[in-house]
Coordinates of C-alpha atoms and ligand atoms in Angstrom, one line a residue:
M208 CA -16.5 127.3 207.5
S209 CA -14.8 128.0 204.2
K210 CA -12.4 130.9 203.7
R211 CA -13.8 134.1 202.1
E212 CA -11.3 134.4 199.3
S213 CA -10.8 133.1 195.7
V214 CA -9.2 129.7 195.6
W215 CA -6.8 131.1 193.0
L216 CA -5.5 134.0 195.1
A217 CA -5.3 132.1 198.4
G218 CA -1.7 131.7 199.6
I219 CA -0.2 133.7 196.7
D220 CA 2.7 135.4 198.2
T221 CA 4.0 138.2 196.0
P222 CA 5.6 141.3 197.3
V223 CA 3.3 144.4 197.1
R224 CA 4.6 146.6 194.4
Q225 CA 5.3 150.3 194.9
S226 CA 2.5 152.8 194.5
L227 CA 2.7 155.8 192.3
D228 CA 4.3 158.8 194.0
G229 CA 5.3 161.6 191.7
D230 CA 5.1 162.4 188.0
Y231 CA 6.2 160.0 185.3
R232 CA 6.4 160.0 181.5
T233 CA 6.0 156.9 179.3
D234 CA 4.8 155.7 175.9
V235 CA 1.6 154.0 177.0
V236 CA -0.2 154.0 180.4
V237 CA -2.4 151.0 181.0
I238 CA -5.0 151.3 183.7
G239 CA -6.1 148.0 185.3
G240 CA -4.1 144.9 186.1
G241 CA -6.5 142.2 185.1
V242 CA -6.0 139.8 182.2
A243 CA -6.9 142.5 179.6
G244 CA -4.6 145.2 181.0
M245 CA -1.8 142.9 182.0
T246 CA -1.7 141.1 178.6
T247 CA -1.9 144.4 176.7
A248 CA 0.9 145.9 178.8
L249 CA 3.2 142.8 178.4
L250 CA 2.7 142.6 174.6
L251 CA 3.3 146.4 174.2
Q252 CA 6.5 146.2 176.3
Q253 CA 7.7 143.2 174.3
D254 CA 7.0 145.3 171.1
G255 CA 9.6 147.8 172.4
L256 CA 7.3 150.5 173.9
D257 CA 7.8 151.8 177.4
V258 CA 4.7 150.9 179.5
V259 CA 3.5 151.9 183.0
L260 CA 0.6 149.9 184.5
L261 CA -1.6 151.4 187.2
E262 CA -3.6 149.1 189.4
S263 CA -5.9 150.4 192.1
E264 CA -5.4 147.3 194.3
R265 CA -3.3 144.3 193.5
I266 CA -2.5 142.6 190.1
G267 CA -5.1 139.9 189.3
H268 CA -7.3 140.6 192.3
G269 CA -10.2 141.9 190.2
S270 CA -12.6 139.6 188.3
T271 CA -9.7 137.8 186.7
G272 CA -8.5 136.3 189.9
K273 CA -12.0 135.3 190.9
S274 CA -13.0 133.6 187.6
T275 CA -13.3 129.8 187.0
G276 CA -10.0 129.7 185.1
K277 CA -11.4 128.2 181.9
V278 CA -9.6 129.3 178.8
S279 CA -11.9 128.3 176.0
S280 CA -13.7 129.3 172.9
L281 CA -16.8 127.5 174.1
H282 CA -18.8 130.3 175.7
G283 CA -22.1 128.6 176.6
L284 CA -24.7 128.7 173.8
L285 CA -23.4 131.7 171.7
Y286 CA -22.4 130.9 168.1
Q287 CA -25.9 130.4 166.7
K288 CA -26.9 133.7 168.2
L289 CA -23.8 135.5 166.9
I290 CA -24.3 134.2 163.3
E291 CA -28.0 135.2 163.3
R292 CA -27.2 138.6 164.7
H293 CA -23.8 139.6 163.3
G294 CA -23.4 137.3 160.3
R295 CA -21.1 134.4 159.7
E296 CA -17.9 136.4 159.1
R297 CA -18.1 138.3 162.4
A298 CA -19.1 135.1 164.4
F299 CA -16.1 133.4 162.7
G300 CA -13.8 136.2 163.8
Y301 CA -15.0 135.8 167.4
G302 CA -14.6 132.1 167.5
E303 CA -11.2 132.2 165.7
A304 CA -9.9 134.9 168.0
N305 CA -10.9 133.1 171.2
Q306 CA -9.7 129.7 169.9
Q307 CA -6.2 131.0 169.1
A308 CA -6.1 132.9 172.5
I309 CA -5.7 129.4 174.1
D310 CA -2.4 129.0 172.3
V311 CA -1.4 132.5 173.3
V312 CA -2.0 131.7 177.0
E313 CA -0.1 128.4 176.6
S314 CA 2.8 130.2 175.1
M315 CA 2.9 132.7 177.9
V316 CA 2.7 129.9 180.5
E317 CA 5.8 128.2 178.8
K318 CA 7.8 131.4 179.5
M319 CA 6.7 131.7 183.2
T320 CA 8.4 130.4 186.3
Q321 CA 5.0 130.3 188.1
D322 CA 3.3 127.0 188.2
C323 CA -0.1 127.7 186.6
N324 CA -1.4 124.1 186.3
F325 CA -2.2 124.8 182.7
A326 CA -3.9 121.7 181.2
R327 CA -5.4 121.0 177.8
V328 CA -8.8 119.5 178.4
P329 CA -12.2 119.2 176.6
A330 CA -14.8 121.8 177.4
Y331 CA -18.5 120.9 177.6
V332 CA -21.8 122.7 177.5
Y333 CA -24.5 120.2 178.5
T334 CA -28.2 119.8 179.2
R335 CA -30.2 117.5 181.4
D336 CA -33.4 119.0 180.0
V337 CA -34.8 117.2 177.0
D338 CA -36.4 120.5 175.9
M339 CA -32.9 122.0 175.3
V340 CA -31.5 119.2 173.2
D341 CA -32.4 121.0 170.0
D342 CA -30.7 124.1 171.1
L343 CA -27.5 122.1 171.6
R344 CA -27.8 120.5 168.2
A345 CA -28.3 124.0 166.6
E346 CA -25.2 125.3 168.5
H347 CA -23.2 122.3 167.3
E348 CA -24.2 123.0 163.7
A349 CA -23.3 126.7 164.1
A350 CA -19.9 125.9 165.7
V351 CA -19.0 123.4 163.0
T352 CA -19.7 126.0 160.2
L353 CA -17.3 128.3 162.0
S354 CA -14.6 125.6 162.0
L355 CA -14.6 125.2 165.8
P356 CA -13.6 121.8 167.3
A357 CA -17.2 120.8 168.2
H358 CA -18.7 117.4 168.7
L359 CA -22.0 116.1 170.1
T360 CA -21.9 113.4 172.8
T361 CA -23.6 112.0 175.8
D362 CA -20.3 110.8 177.3
T363 CA -18.8 113.3 179.8
D364 CA -16.7 113.0 183.0
L365 CA -19.6 114.4 185.1
P366 CA -21.0 112.2 187.8
F367 CA -24.5 112.3 186.3
D368 CA -26.2 111.5 183.0
V369 CA -26.8 114.3 180.5
E370 CA -29.4 114.4 177.7
L371 CA -26.8 115.8 175.3
A372 CA -23.5 117.7 175.5
L373 CA -21.5 119.8 173.1
R374 CA -17.8 119.1 173.5
F375 CA -15.0 121.4 172.2
D376 CA -11.6 119.5 172.1
N377 CA -8.3 120.9 173.2
Q378 CA -9.5 123.7 175.3
A379 CA -7.7 124.6 178.6
R380 CA -7.9 125.4 182.3
I381 CA -5.5 127.3 184.4
D382 CA -4.9 128.5 187.9
V383 CA -5.5 132.2 187.3
G384 CA -3.7 133.6 190.4
P385 CA -0.3 132.3 189.4
Y386 CA -1.0 133.1 185.8
M387 CA -1.5 136.7 186.6
M388 CA 1.6 136.8 188.7
G389 CA 3.5 135.2 185.8
L390 CA 2.3 137.8 183.4
A391 CA 3.3 140.6 185.8
E392 CA 6.8 139.1 186.2
L393 CA 7.3 138.7 182.4
F394 CA 6.2 142.4 182.0
E395 CA 8.7 143.6 184.6
A396 CA 11.4 141.4 183.2
A397 CA 10.8 143.1 179.8
G398 CA 11.3 146.5 181.5
G399 CA 7.7 147.5 182.3
T400 CA 6.7 149.3 185.5
I401 CA 3.8 148.4 187.7
F402 CA 2.3 150.6 190.4
E403 CA -0.1 148.8 192.7
N404 CA -2.6 150.5 195.2
S405 CA -2.7 153.4 192.7
R406 CA -6.2 154.2 191.7
A407 CA -6.5 156.4 188.6
V408 CA -8.9 159.2 189.4
D409 CA -8.7 161.4 186.3
L410 CA -7.7 161.1 182.6
D411 CA -6.9 164.2 180.7
E412 CA -6.5 164.0 176.9
S413 CA -5.0 166.8 174.8
L414 CA -3.4 167.1 171.3
A415 CA 0.0 166.4 173.0
G416 CA -1.0 163.2 174.8
V417 CA -2.8 161.9 177.9
T418 CA -2.2 162.4 181.6
V419 CA -3.6 159.9 184.1
T420 CA -3.7 161.2 187.7
T421 CA -3.8 159.2 190.9
E422 CA -4.0 160.7 194.4
A423 CA -0.2 160.8 194.7
G424 CA 1.0 161.4 191.2
S425 CA 0.5 161.3 187.5
V426 CA 1.6 159.4 184.4
S427 CA 1.8 161.3 181.1
A428 CA 1.9 159.2 177.9
D429 CA 1.2 159.2 174.2
S430 CA -1.8 156.8 174.7
A431 CA -3.9 155.2 177.5
V432 CA -5.5 151.8 177.7
V433 CA -8.5 151.7 180.1
A434 CA -8.8 148.0 181.1
T435 CA -10.8 148.4 184.3
L436 CA -13.5 145.8 183.6
I437 CA -15.9 148.7 182.7
P438 CA -14.0 151.8 181.6
V439 CA -13.7 154.2 184.5
F440 CA -13.0 157.0 182.0
D441 CA -15.9 156.4 179.6
R442 CA -15.9 158.4 176.3
G443 CA -18.1 155.9 174.6
G444 CA -21.1 155.7 176.9
Y445 CA -20.3 152.1 177.5
F446 CA -22.0 152.2 180.9
A447 CA -25.3 152.7 179.1
R448 CA -24.7 149.7 176.7
M449 CA -23.7 147.0 179.2
K450 CA -25.3 145.1 182.0
P451 CA -23.4 144.2 185.1
S452 CA -24.0 140.8 186.8
R453 CA -22.4 139.0 189.7
A454 CA -21.7 135.3 190.2
Y455 CA -20.4 133.1 193.0
G456 CA -17.8 130.5 193.4
V457 CA -17.0 127.7 195.8
A458 CA -14.0 125.3 196.0
A459 CA -14.5 121.9 197.5
R460 CA -12.1 119.1 198.5
L461 CA -13.5 115.7 197.5
A462 CA -13.3 112.5 199.5
S463 CA -13.5 110.5 196.2
G464 CA -14.0 111.0 192.5
G465 CA -13.2 114.1 190.6
L466 CA -13.2 115.9 187.3
E467 CA -10.8 116.2 184.4
A468 CA -12.6 118.5 181.9
V469 CA -14.4 121.9 182.3
H470 CA -18.2 122.1 182.0
I471 CA -21.2 124.5 182.0
N472 CA -24.9 123.7 181.7
A473 CA -27.1 125.3 179.2
G474 CA -30.1 127.1 180.8
S475 CA -30.3 128.3 184.3
P476 CA -29.5 128.3 187.1
T477 CA -25.9 128.1 185.8
R478 CA -23.5 125.5 187.2
S479 CA -20.0 125.8 185.9
T480 CA -17.5 123.2 187.1
R481 CA -13.9 122.3 186.8
P482 CA -11.2 120.4 188.7
W483 CA -9.1 122.1 191.4
E484 CA -5.8 120.5 192.3
G485 CA -5.6 121.6 196.0
S486 CA -2.6 121.0 198.2
Q487 CA -4.6 118.4 200.1
G488 CA -5.8 116.4 197.2
T489 CA -8.4 116.4 194.5
G490 CA -11.1 119.1 194.4
I491 CA -13.6 120.9 192.3
V492 CA -14.7 124.5 191.7
I493 CA -18.4 125.3 191.2
V494 CA -19.4 128.7 189.9
G495 CA -23.0 130.0 189.4
E496 CA -25.9 131.8 191.0
G497 CA -25.5 134.8 188.7
H498 CA -27.8 137.8 189.1
P499 CA -27.8 141.5 188.2
T500 CA -25.6 143.6 190.3
G501 CA -27.4 145.6 193.0
D502 CA -30.7 143.8 192.7
G503 CA -30.8 143.2 196.4
T504 CA -30.4 139.4 196.1
A505 CA -26.7 139.1 197.0
S506 CA -26.5 137.0 200.1
P507 CA -24.5 134.1 201.7
G508 CA -27.5 131.9 200.6
R509 CA -26.0 132.0 197.1
W510 CA -22.9 130.1 198.3
A511 CA -25.1 127.8 200.3
E512 CA -27.0 126.9 197.1
L513 CA -23.8 126.1 195.2
E514 CA -22.7 123.9 198.2
R515 CA -26.0 122.1 198.3
W516 CA -25.7 121.3 194.6
G517 CA -22.1 120.2 195.1
R518 CA -23.0 117.8 197.9
E519 CA -25.8 116.4 195.8
H520 CA -23.5 115.5 192.9
F521 CA -20.0 115.0 194.3
D522 CA -18.5 113.2 197.3
V523 CA -17.5 116.5 199.0
A524 CA -15.2 116.2 202.1
S525 CA -15.2 119.9 202.8
F526 CA -15.8 123.3 201.2
E527 CA -12.6 125.3 201.5
Y528 CA -13.1 128.7 199.7
R529 CA -16.0 130.9 198.6
W530 CA -15.9 134.2 196.7
S531 CA -17.9 136.3 194.2
A532 CA -17.2 138.6 191.3
Q533 CA -18.8 140.5 188.4
D534 CA -18.6 141.1 184.7
Y535 CA -20.4 143.0 182.0
T536 CA -22.3 142.0 179.0
S537 CA -22.7 144.3 176.0
V538 CA -26.1 144.9 174.4
D539 CA -25.0 143.1 171.2
E540 CA -23.2 140.3 173.1
L541 CA -19.7 141.2 171.7
P542 CA -16.9 142.8 173.7
Y543 CA -15.8 146.3 172.9
I544 CA -12.0 146.3 172.2
G545 CA -10.2 149.1 170.4
R546 CA -9.9 152.9 170.3
S547 CA -12.6 154.6 172.2
P548 CA -15.1 156.9 170.3
L549 CA -14.3 160.6 170.3
S550 CA -10.7 160.0 171.2
N551 CA -7.4 159.5 169.4
R552 CA -5.4 158.3 172.3
V553 CA -7.7 156.3 174.6
Y554 CA -8.3 152.6 174.1
V555 CA -10.7 150.2 175.9
A556 CA -11.4 146.5 176.5
T557 CA -14.7 145.6 178.1
G558 CA -17.9 143.6 177.9
F559 CA -16.4 140.1 178.1
R560 CA -19.7 138.4 179.2
K561 CA -18.0 136.3 181.8
W562 CA -15.5 134.9 179.2
G563 CA -12.7 137.4 179.6
L564 CA -9.7 135.0 180.0
S565 CA -9.7 134.3 176.3
N566 CA -11.4 137.6 175.3
G567 CA -9.0 139.6 177.5
T568 CA -6.1 137.9 175.8
V569 CA -7.6 138.8 172.5
A570 CA -7.9 142.4 173.8
G571 CA -4.1 142.4 174.5
Q572 CA -3.4 141.3 170.9
I573 CA -5.7 143.7 169.3
L574 CA -4.7 146.7 171.4
S575 CA -1.0 146.1 171.1
D576 CA -1.4 145.7 167.3
L577 CA -3.4 149.0 167.1
L578 CA -0.9 150.9 169.2
V579 CA 2.2 149.9 167.2
G580 CA 0.3 150.3 163.9
R581 CA 0.1 146.6 162.9
D582 CA -3.0 145.1 161.2
N583 CA -5.1 142.8 163.3
P584 CA -7.5 140.3 161.8
W585 CA -10.1 140.7 164.5
H586 CA -10.2 144.4 165.0
D587 CA -13.4 144.9 163.1
T588 CA -15.2 142.1 165.0
F589 CA -14.7 143.8 168.3
D590 CA -14.6 147.4 167.1
A591 CA -15.1 149.6 170.2
T592 CA -16.5 152.5 168.2
R593 CA -19.5 150.6 166.9
L594 CA -22.9 151.9 168.0
G595 CA -24.6 148.5 167.7
D596 CA -27.2 146.9 165.4
L597 CA -30.9 147.5 165.4
E598 CA -31.4 144.7 167.8
S599 CA -29.3 146.6 170.4
I600 CA -31.9 149.3 170.6
K601 CA -34.3 147.1 172.7
P602 CA -31.7 146.1 175.4
M603 CA -30.3 149.6 175.4
A604 CA -33.8 151.0 176.0
E605 CA -34.3 148.3 178.8
I606 CA -31.1 149.5 180.5
T607 CA -32.3 153.1 180.2
V608 CA -35.7 152.2 181.6
S609 CA -34.2 150.1 184.4
V610 CA -31.8 152.9 185.3
G611 CA -34.7 155.4 185.3
K612 CA -36.7 153.1 187.5
H613 CA -33.9 152.8 190.0
F614 CA -33.1 156.5 189.8
I615 CA -36.7 157.5 190.6
G616 CA -38.2 154.4 192.3
D617 CA -35.3 153.9 194.7
R618 CA -35.4 157.6 195.6
L619 CA -39.1 157.3 196.4
A620 CA -38.4 154.2 198.4
R621 CA -35.9 156.2 200.4
L622 CA -38.8 158.3 201.8
T623 CA -40.2 155.3 203.5
S624 CA -36.9 153.7 204.6
P625 CA -37.0 152.2 208.1
S626 CA -35.2 154.0 210.9
V627 CA -31.8 152.8 212.0
E628 CA -33.1 150.9 215.1
K629 CA -34.3 148.2 212.7
L630 CA -30.7 147.5 211.6
E631 CA -29.3 144.3 213.1
C632 CA -25.7 143.5 213.7
G633 CA -23.9 142.3 210.6
D634 CA -26.6 143.8 208.3
G635 CA -26.8 146.8 206.1
M636 CA -29.8 148.8 204.7
I637 CA -30.9 152.2 203.5
V638 CA -32.3 153.9 206.6
R639 CA -33.8 157.3 207.5
S640 CA -31.7 159.5 209.7
D641 CA -32.4 163.2 210.4
G642 CA -34.8 163.1 207.5
D643 CA -32.2 161.9 205.1
A644 CA -31.6 158.4 203.5
I645 CA -28.3 156.9 204.5
A646 CA -26.6 153.6 203.6
A647 CA -26.0 152.2 207.0
Y648 CA -24.1 149.0 208.2
R649 CA -24.1 147.8 211.8
D650 CA -21.0 145.8 212.7
S651 CA -20.8 142.9 215.1
E652 CA -20.1 145.3 218.0
G653 CA -23.1 147.3 217.2
T654 CA -21.3 150.3 215.8
I655 CA -23.1 151.9 212.8
H656 CA -21.1 152.9 209.7
G657 CA -23.1 155.4 207.6
V658 CA -22.3 156.6 204.1
S659 CA -24.3 158.6 201.5
A660 CA -26.8 156.3 199.7
T661 CA -26.2 158.2 196.4
C662 CA -23.8 156.6 193.9
T663 CA -21.1 159.0 192.9
H664 CA -21.2 157.9 189.3
L665 CA -24.6 159.2 188.1
G666 CA -26.7 159.4 191.3
C667 CA -28.6 156.1 191.6
T668 CA -29.3 154.7 195.1
V669 CA -26.9 151.9 196.2
Q670 CA -28.2 148.6 197.5
W671 CA -26.8 146.3 200.2
N672 CA -24.8 143.3 199.1
G673 CA -25.1 140.9 202.1
A674 CA -22.6 138.4 200.6
E675 CA -19.7 140.8 200.2
K676 CA -20.8 143.4 202.8
S677 CA -20.6 146.2 200.2
W678 CA -22.9 148.8 198.7
D679 CA -23.6 148.0 195.0
C680 CA -25.2 150.3 192.5
P681 CA -27.9 148.7 190.4
C682 CA -27.5 151.1 187.5
H683 CA -24.0 150.4 186.2
G684 CA -22.4 148.2 188.8
S685 CA -20.2 150.5 190.8
R686 CA -19.4 149.0 194.2
F687 CA -18.4 150.7 197.5
G688 CA -17.1 149.4 200.9
I689 CA -18.9 150.0 204.2
D690 CA -16.6 153.0 204.7
G691 CA -17.7 154.4 201.2
C692 CA -14.4 153.6 199.4
V693 CA -14.7 152.7 195.7
L694 CA -14.3 148.9 195.3
A695 CA -15.2 148.9 191.6
G696 CA -16.1 151.5 188.9
P697 CA -17.4 153.1 186.8
A698 CA -17.5 155.4 189.9
T699 CA -14.1 156.9 190.8
D700 CA -15.2 158.9 193.9
P701 CA -16.1 157.4 197.3
L702 CA -19.4 157.7 199.0
G703 CA -19.3 160.5 201.6
V704 CA -19.2 159.3 205.3
V705 CA -22.3 160.3 207.2
E706 CA -22.8 160.4 211.0
V707 CA -25.8 158.3 212.0
Q708 CA -27.5 158.7 215.3
D709 CA -28.6 155.4 216.8
Ligands
LIG167 C1 -17.6 134.3 188.7 C2 -16.9 134.5 187.4 C3 -16.3 133.4 186.8 C4 -15.7 133.6 185.5 N1 -15.0 132.6 184.9 C5 -14.4 132.7 183.7 C6 -13.7 131.7 183.1 O1 -13.7 130.6 183.6 N2 -13.2 131.9 181.9 C7 -13.3 133.1 181.3 O2 -12.8 133.3 180.1 N3 -13.8 134.2 181.9 C8 -14.4 134.0 183.1 N4 -15.0 135.1 183.7 C9 -14.9 136.4 183.2 C10 -13.5 137.0 183.5 O3 -13.2 136.8 184.8 C11 -13.5 138.5 183.1 O4 -14.1 138.7 181.9 C12 -12.1 139.0 183.1 O5 -11.4 138.6 184.2 C13 -12.1 140.5 183.0 O6 -10.8 140.9 182.9 P1 -10.4 142.5 183.0 O7 -9.0 142.6 182.9 O8 -11.3 143.2 182.0 O9 -11.0 142.9 184.5 P2 -10.4 142.7 185.9 O10 -9.8 141.4 186.1 O11 -11.5 143.0 186.9 O12 -9.3 143.8 186.0 C14 -9.6 145.1 186.1 C15 -8.6 145.8 187.1 O13 -8.7 147.2 187.0 C16 -8.5 147.7 188.3 N5 -9.1 149.0 188.4 C17 -10.4 149.3 188.4 N6 -10.5 150.7 188.5 C18 -9.3 151.2 188.5 C19 -8.8 152.5 188.6 N7 -9.6 153.6 188.6 N8 -7.4 152.7 188.5 C20 -6.6 151.6 188.5 N9 -7.0 150.3 188.4 C21 -8.4 150.1 188.4 C22 -9.2 146.6 189.2 O14 -8.7 146.7 190.5 C23 -8.9 145.3 188.5 O15 -7.7 144.7 189.0 C24 -15.7 134.9 184.9 C25 -16.3 136.0 185.6 C26 -17.0 135.8 186.8 C27 -17.7 136.9 187.4
LIG168 S1 -22.8 153.0 188.7 FE1 -23.8 154.5 187.5 S2 -25.1 155.5 188.9 FE2 -24.1 154.1 190.1

């Protein structure tokens, strides 16, 4: 049985950093130690500002440490859509920013003592479906007009034939765990301060500055950067303009064969692949099986499906690791990076559409430029104060309708929830207890762990995630542990613990 952790975080042995205890004063407080927050913090500290970074768990253990580790400007089939929707100039800005982010990551790696296995490789998006060939040709044409390093080919290093592939040259892959540790070490060496296991629970903004509070202390600063995947302190209503979705990863050791480049198929189900240089020889990572967060389809079967596909196409000796993570896609497909609306001092970086290693690096550059008063060529492309184009209205309305459906429909469903006797060991479900609906999990010893089924963000009903054994909110993606603790925002408050009579 494979281990339930990200291949990139397994075996990483870094001392746990201190947690915030007491009141601090600094120039900038960064909330969130993923690629966006950590890169922003490092660049600001290198610019001579004094930066404190607050991380609710460990550096790099959010979506960043559970990604596929591709650093690339090839983001599936995107550029044709971006040109049609946002115009050539904006699409060019997106492509250019993500392309140069590869160089930025490489230059960071050169300064690190951590071995990140950074390698320059081609990136492919391919299809085995003859009906998608025209889509790839159109994407190639769009990418070429944006000066991206794009080529059409049928020659890949995959162990099967493809109808057509679009190749971007000189892209990169990296082991994200060591990379995040390396960024943190560079930040501390430059004089920055990290507090781990320090969840920000409040952000207060006044004319004089900002104060971010945790359970054990506070950090006052001139400005705050909220880089928590989705902003936990949301002055821009981003939660109503982005869709959360989860995806699954497995790492396999191969008996023979292997990969060199990184790949993703066009169409669905998604299969994203790359090599993994494990300690016991050659391996691969396969990522896919994406679905909306909290839709009730999260189960170990997702990993089984990736493993089945892996065995079908590769000479797999064993599957070593399995994990899952989530990310957000904005209604107009572009990330939001910059100053938050209705605020002079709060900055955000979010909506990376599962391509945040490059976009999060871009976020670090844009936000550090903004905060020190430098021009940035991509600021307008990612402008976090934009409301969106006309085309955004439909997906925004869809999100609102879906949230409304969950808010009302799931509440009605609570009335007919089964009673707790139906709950089997190792399973979780919304049950009726004393006339109320409770999110209940029965552990392997039969003990029931009950928490409120009402999400503390805006009141939707949480759903069971059978893969991660968590309670996930279908409305905006908050996630909670079986004891009710917050695993991921936008919620900041835990679900209340409830006694359940068996
Ligand atoms: C399965 C999968 C594979 C992917 N593969 C790739 C890939 O190959 N290439 C690519 O470019 N992108 C990829 N992505 C997307 C990429 O992982 C994300 O876009 C990126 O990691 C987001 O970085 P982040 O810093 O915004 O968020 P995170 O890495 O999630 O960091 C946010 C941090 O904020 C912390 N936090 C949250 N709330 C609080 C709080 N209240 N107080 C303090 N801290 C808090 C969290 O603990 C977390 O550490 C993938 C995504 C998924 C889901
Ligand atoms: S995440 Fe918004 S209501 Fe649950």
